[in-house]
mmCIF file of C-alpha atoms in Angstrom:
data_model
loop_
_atom_site.group_PDB
_atom_site.id
_atom_site.type_symbol
_atom_site.label_atom_id
_atom_site.label_comp_id
_atom_site.label_asym_id
_atom_site.label_seq_id
_atom_site.Cartn_x
_atom_site.Cartn_y
_atom_site.Cartn_z
ATOM 1 C CA UNK A 835 17.200 -18.814 5.755
ATOM 2 C CA UNK A 836 14.926 -17.164 3.174
ATOM 3 C CA UNK A 837 16.071 -13.657 2.310
ATOM 4 C CA UNK A 838 13.982 -10.868 0.775
ATOM 5 C CA UNK A 839 10.713 -12.789 0.925
ATOM 6 C CA UNK A 840 7.981 -10.205 0.479
ATOM 7 C CA UNK A 841 4.816 -10.050 2.564
ATOM 8 C CA UNK A 842 3.399 -11.845 5.548
ATOM 9 C CA UNK A 843 2.848 -15.551 5.091
ATOM 10 C CA UNK A 844 0.689 -16.202 8.174
ATOM 11 C CA UNK A 845 1.634 -19.886 8.179
ATOM 12 C CA UNK A 846 -0.421 -20.620 5.060
ATOM 13 C CA UNK A 847 0.178 -21.725 1.509
ATOM 14 C CA UNK A 848 -0.175 -19.208 -1.311
ATOM 15 C CA UNK A 849 -3.680 -20.363 -2.241
ATOM 16 C CA UNK A 850 -4.910 -20.319 1.359
ATOM 17 C CA UNK A 851 -3.409 -16.891 1.963
ATOM 18 C CA UNK A 852 -4.897 -15.450 -1.229
ATOM 19 C CA UNK A 853 -8.314 -16.841 -0.309
ATOM 20 C CA UNK A 854 -8.046 -15.454 3.227
ATOM 21 C CA UNK A 855 -7.099 -11.984 1.945
ATOM 22 C CA UNK A 856 -9.964 -12.002 -0.576
ATOM 23 C CA UNK A 857 -12.467 -12.962 2.110
ATOM 24 C CA UNK A 858 -11.190 -10.334 4.546
ATOM 25 C CA UNK A 859 -11.196 -7.557 1.926
ATOM 26 C CA UNK A 860 -14.655 -8.530 0.673
ATOM 27 C CA UNK A 861 -16.028 -8.370 4.199
ATOM 28 C CA UNK A 862 -14.211 -5.088 4.868
ATOM 29 C CA UNK A 863 -15.784 -3.429 1.838
ATOM 30 C CA UNK A 864 -19.187 -4.992 2.535
ATOM 31 C CA UNK A 865 -19.426 -4.011 6.219
ATOM 32 C CA UNK A 866 -16.868 -1.128 6.498
ATOM 33 C CA UNK A 867 -15.403 -2.786 9.596
ATOM 34 C CA UNK A 868 -14.139 -6.259 10.457
ATOM 35 C CA UNK A 869 -12.811 -7.821 13.629
ATOM 36 C CA UNK A 870 -9.706 -9.930 13.055
ATOM 37 C CA UNK A 871 -6.260 -10.621 14.454
ATOM 38 C CA UNK A 872 -3.623 -7.933 14.328
ATOM 39 C CA UNK A 873 -1.345 -9.934 12.027
ATOM 40 C CA UNK A 874 -4.108 -10.519 9.473
ATOM 41 C CA UNK A 875 -5.180 -6.869 9.607
ATOM 42 C CA UNK A 876 -1.628 -5.640 9.053
ATOM 43 C CA UNK A 877 -1.250 -8.018 6.119
ATOM 44 C CA UNK A 878 -4.567 -7.054 4.466
ATOM 45 C CA UNK A 879 -4.425 -3.291 5.035
ATOM 46 C CA UNK A 880 -2.027 -2.387 2.168
ATOM 47 C CA UNK A 881 -3.936 -4.598 -0.270
ATOM 48 C CA UNK A 882 -7.249 -2.991 0.690
ATOM 49 C CA UNK A 883 -5.782 0.489 0.298
ATOM 50 C CA UNK A 884 -4.513 -0.386 -3.190
ATOM 51 C CA UNK A 885 -8.000 -1.535 -4.163
ATOM 52 C CA UNK A 886 -9.573 1.693 -2.899
ATOM 53 C CA UNK A 887 -7.035 3.703 -4.901
ATOM 54 C CA UNK A 888 -7.864 1.579 -7.941
ATOM 55 C CA UNK A 889 -11.605 2.069 -7.328
ATOM 56 C CA UNK A 890 -11.152 5.849 -7.407
ATOM 57 C CA UNK A 891 -10.207 5.424 -11.077
ATOM 58 C CA UNK A 892 -13.298 3.342 -11.832
ATOM 59 C CA UNK A 893 -15.951 6.020 -12.387
ATOM 60 C CA UNK A 894 -16.050 7.016 -16.091
ATOM 61 C CA UNK A 895 -18.362 10.001 -15.584
ATOM 62 C CA UNK A 896 -15.913 11.558 -13.173
ATOM 63 C CA UNK A 897 -12.997 11.010 -15.548
ATOM 64 C CA UNK A 898 -14.928 12.671 -18.383
ATOM 65 C CA UNK A 899 -15.875 15.694 -16.270
ATOM 66 C CA UNK A 900 -12.286 16.161 -15.062
ATOM 67 C CA UNK A 901 -10.954 15.926 -18.628
ATOM 68 C CA UNK A 902 -13.531 18.374 -19.986
ATOM 69 C CA UNK A 903 -12.756 20.820 -17.186
ATOM 70 C CA UNK A 904 -9.048 20.504 -17.988
ATOM 71 C CA UNK A 905 -8.188 19.524 -14.440
ATOM 72 C CA UNK A 906 -4.664 18.254 -15.094
ATOM 73 C CA UNK A 907 -3.652 17.893 -11.447
ATOM 74 C CA UNK A 908 -6.511 15.596 -10.401
ATOM 75 C CA UNK A 909 -6.373 13.524 -13.579
ATOM 76 C CA UNK A 910 -2.634 13.050 -13.203
ATOM 77 C CA UNK A 911 -3.100 12.023 -9.577
ATOM 78 C CA UNK A 912 -5.719 9.455 -10.602
ATOM 79 C CA UNK A 913 -4.349 8.049 -13.848
ATOM 80 C CA UNK A 914 -0.713 9.053 -13.994
ATOM 81 C CA UNK A 915 0.795 11.373 -16.575
ATOM 82 C CA UNK A 916 0.234 9.138 -19.590
ATOM 83 C CA UNK A 917 -3.423 8.378 -18.913
ATOM 84 C CA UNK A 918 -4.194 11.973 -18.021
ATOM 85 C CA UNK A 919 -2.520 13.307 -21.163
ATOM 86 C CA UNK A 920 -4.454 10.826 -23.281
ATOM 87 C CA UNK A 921 -7.819 11.923 -21.874
ATOM 88 C CA UNK A 922 -6.913 15.624 -21.971
ATOM 89 C CA UNK A 923 -5.800 15.455 -25.592
ATOM 90 C CA UNK A 924 -9.073 13.776 -26.554
ATOM 91 C CA UNK A 925 -11.000 16.409 -24.576
ATOM 92 C CA UNK A 926 -9.181 19.224 -26.417
ATOM 93 C CA UNK A 927 -10.329 17.874 -29.764
ATOM 94 C CA UNK A 928 -13.927 18.200 -28.582
ATOM 95 C CA UNK A 929 -14.882 14.654 -29.550
ATOM 96 C CA UNK A 930 -17.254 13.760 -26.708
ATOM 97 C CA UNK A 931 -17.868 10.222 -27.940
ATOM 98 C CA UNK A 932 -14.144 9.407 -28.102
ATOM 99 C CA UNK A 933 -13.623 10.907 -24.642
ATOM 100 C CA UNK A 934 -16.481 8.852 -23.229
ATOM 101 C CA UNK A 935 -15.072 5.705 -24.841
ATOM 102 C CA UNK A 936 -11.567 6.301 -23.500
ATOM 103 C CA UNK A 937 -12.845 7.026 -19.989
ATOM 104 C CA UNK A 938 -15.058 3.937 -20.083
ATOM 105 C CA UNK A 939 -12.126 1.771 -21.194
ATOM 106 C CA UNK A 940 -9.981 3.071 -18.338
ATOM 107 C CA UNK A 941 -12.764 2.578 -15.811
ATOM 108 C CA UNK A 942 -13.575 -0.894 -17.129
ATOM 109 C CA UNK A 943 -9.956 -1.969 -16.855
ATOM 110 C CA UNK A 944 -9.806 -0.823 -13.237
ATOM 111 C CA UNK A 945 -13.114 -2.550 -12.449
ATOM 112 C CA UNK A 946 -11.798 -5.813 -13.899
ATOM 113 C CA UNK A 947 -8.596 -5.573 -11.871
ATOM 114 C CA UNK A 948 -10.708 -5.140 -8.725
ATOM 115 C CA UNK A 949 -12.950 -8.053 -9.763
ATOM 116 C CA UNK A 950 -9.886 -10.288 -10.014
ATOM 117 C CA UNK A 951 -9.529 -9.889 -6.242
ATOM 118 C CA UNK A 952 -13.082 -9.321 -5.038
ATOM 119 C CA UNK A 953 -15.436 -11.699 -6.790
ATOM 120 C CA UNK A 954 -18.738 -10.246 -5.530
ATOM 121 C CA UNK A 955 -20.154 -7.773 -8.072
ATOM 122 C CA UNK A 956 -22.325 -5.994 -5.473
ATOM 123 C CA UNK A 957 -19.309 -5.389 -3.229
ATOM 124 C CA UNK A 958 -17.289 -4.047 -6.178
ATOM 125 C CA UNK A 959 -20.133 -1.673 -7.073
ATOM 126 C CA UNK A 960 -20.295 -0.507 -3.464
ATOM 127 C CA UNK A 961 -16.522 -0.058 -3.405
ATOM 128 C CA UNK A 962 -16.472 2.058 -6.556
ATOM 129 C CA UNK A 963 -19.626 4.123 -5.988
ATOM 130 C CA UNK A 964 -19.677 4.553 -2.200
ATOM 131 C CA UNK A 965 -16.293 3.901 -0.603
ATOM 132 C CA UNK A 966 -14.137 5.452 -3.330
ATOM 133 C CA UNK A 967 -16.528 8.399 -3.679
ATOM 134 C CA UNK A 968 -16.034 9.200 0.027
ATOM 135 C CA UNK A 969 -12.245 9.333 -0.405
ATOM 136 C CA UNK A 970 -11.840 11.334 -3.614
ATOM 137 C CA UNK A 971 -9.763 14.104 -2.041
ATOM 138 C CA UNK A 972 -7.828 11.808 0.290
ATOM 139 C CA UNK A 973 -4.360 10.830 -1.011
ATOM 140 C CA UNK A 974 -4.151 7.606 1.017
ATOM 141 C CA UNK A 975 -4.688 6.202 4.491
ATOM 142 C CA UNK A 976 -8.195 4.921 3.832
ATOM 143 C CA UNK A 977 -8.173 2.303 6.596
ATOM 144 C CA UNK A 978 -7.267 2.237 10.256
ATOM 145 C CA UNK A 979 -6.517 -0.430 12.837
ATOM 146 C CA UNK A 980 -8.037 -0.114 16.311
ATOM 147 C CA UNK A 981 -6.574 -2.457 18.904
ATOM 148 C CA UNK A 982 -9.045 -4.360 21.080
ATOM 149 C CA UNK A 983 -6.858 -6.525 23.298
ATOM 150 C CA UNK A 984 -6.237 -10.253 23.494
ATOM 151 C CA UNK A 985 -8.733 -12.885 22.366
ATOM 152 C CA UNK A 986 -10.235 -15.012 25.151
ATOM 153 C CA UNK A 987 -9.182 -18.444 23.912
ATOM 154 C CA UNK A 988 -5.596 -18.063 22.713
ATOM 155 C CA UNK A 989 -4.654 -14.487 23.687
ATOM 156 C CA UNK A 990 -4.157 -13.478 20.046
ATOM 157 C CA UNK A 991 -4.178 -9.664 19.742
ATOM 158 C CA UNK A 992 -7.513 -8.661 18.189
ATOM 159 C CA UNK A 993 -8.223 -5.485 16.230
ATOM 160 C CA UNK A 994 -10.891 -3.742 14.228
ATOM 161 C CA UNK A 995 -9.845 -2.993 10.664
ATOM 162 C CA UNK A 996 -12.147 -0.260 9.400
ATOM 163 C CA UNK A 997 -12.532 2.170 6.562
ATOM 164 C CA UNK A 998 -11.946 5.748 7.718
#
C-alpha cells in the first residue's frame, strides 16, 4: 500500500500525466475554458493556479513601477520579502538602469519557469499580459470548476474548468 504519494495519478505513467497536464493547461490559457472530466480538472487546477501566480511576477515594467513607488506590500506579495527588498534597495539608490535590469531578470526567470510547462510562446505571452493582468489584485482562486453532468458514453462526470 503506497503511503504519502502526492497528487492524482489518473492511471497514467509520469510522462503521460505530465503531457496531459501540459496540454490541458495550454488549452485552458489559450481558450479560457475547457471541457474535461472532473478528475482531470481537479488535478490540473492547482497547477494552473500556480502558473497564473507565477505569471503575475513576469511583467518587468510593473515591477519597476512598484519599486519606484515604494509599494512594499504589493512587491512583497509578488516576490517575497527577499526579492522585494532587493528591488526596493536598488530603487532607493536611484539607479534606473540597475532597477530595470533586476526587474527584467526576475521577470525572465518567471517566464522561463512558465515555458518549462507551457511550450507555446503565444500562450505564455497571453498568460502573462492578459490573464495575469486581469488578476493583479486577486490573491488566488483564479479558476473555477462548473459541473455539467455525466458524459454520454461512459457516465464520467464532466466539468468546465475556466478562468474566473
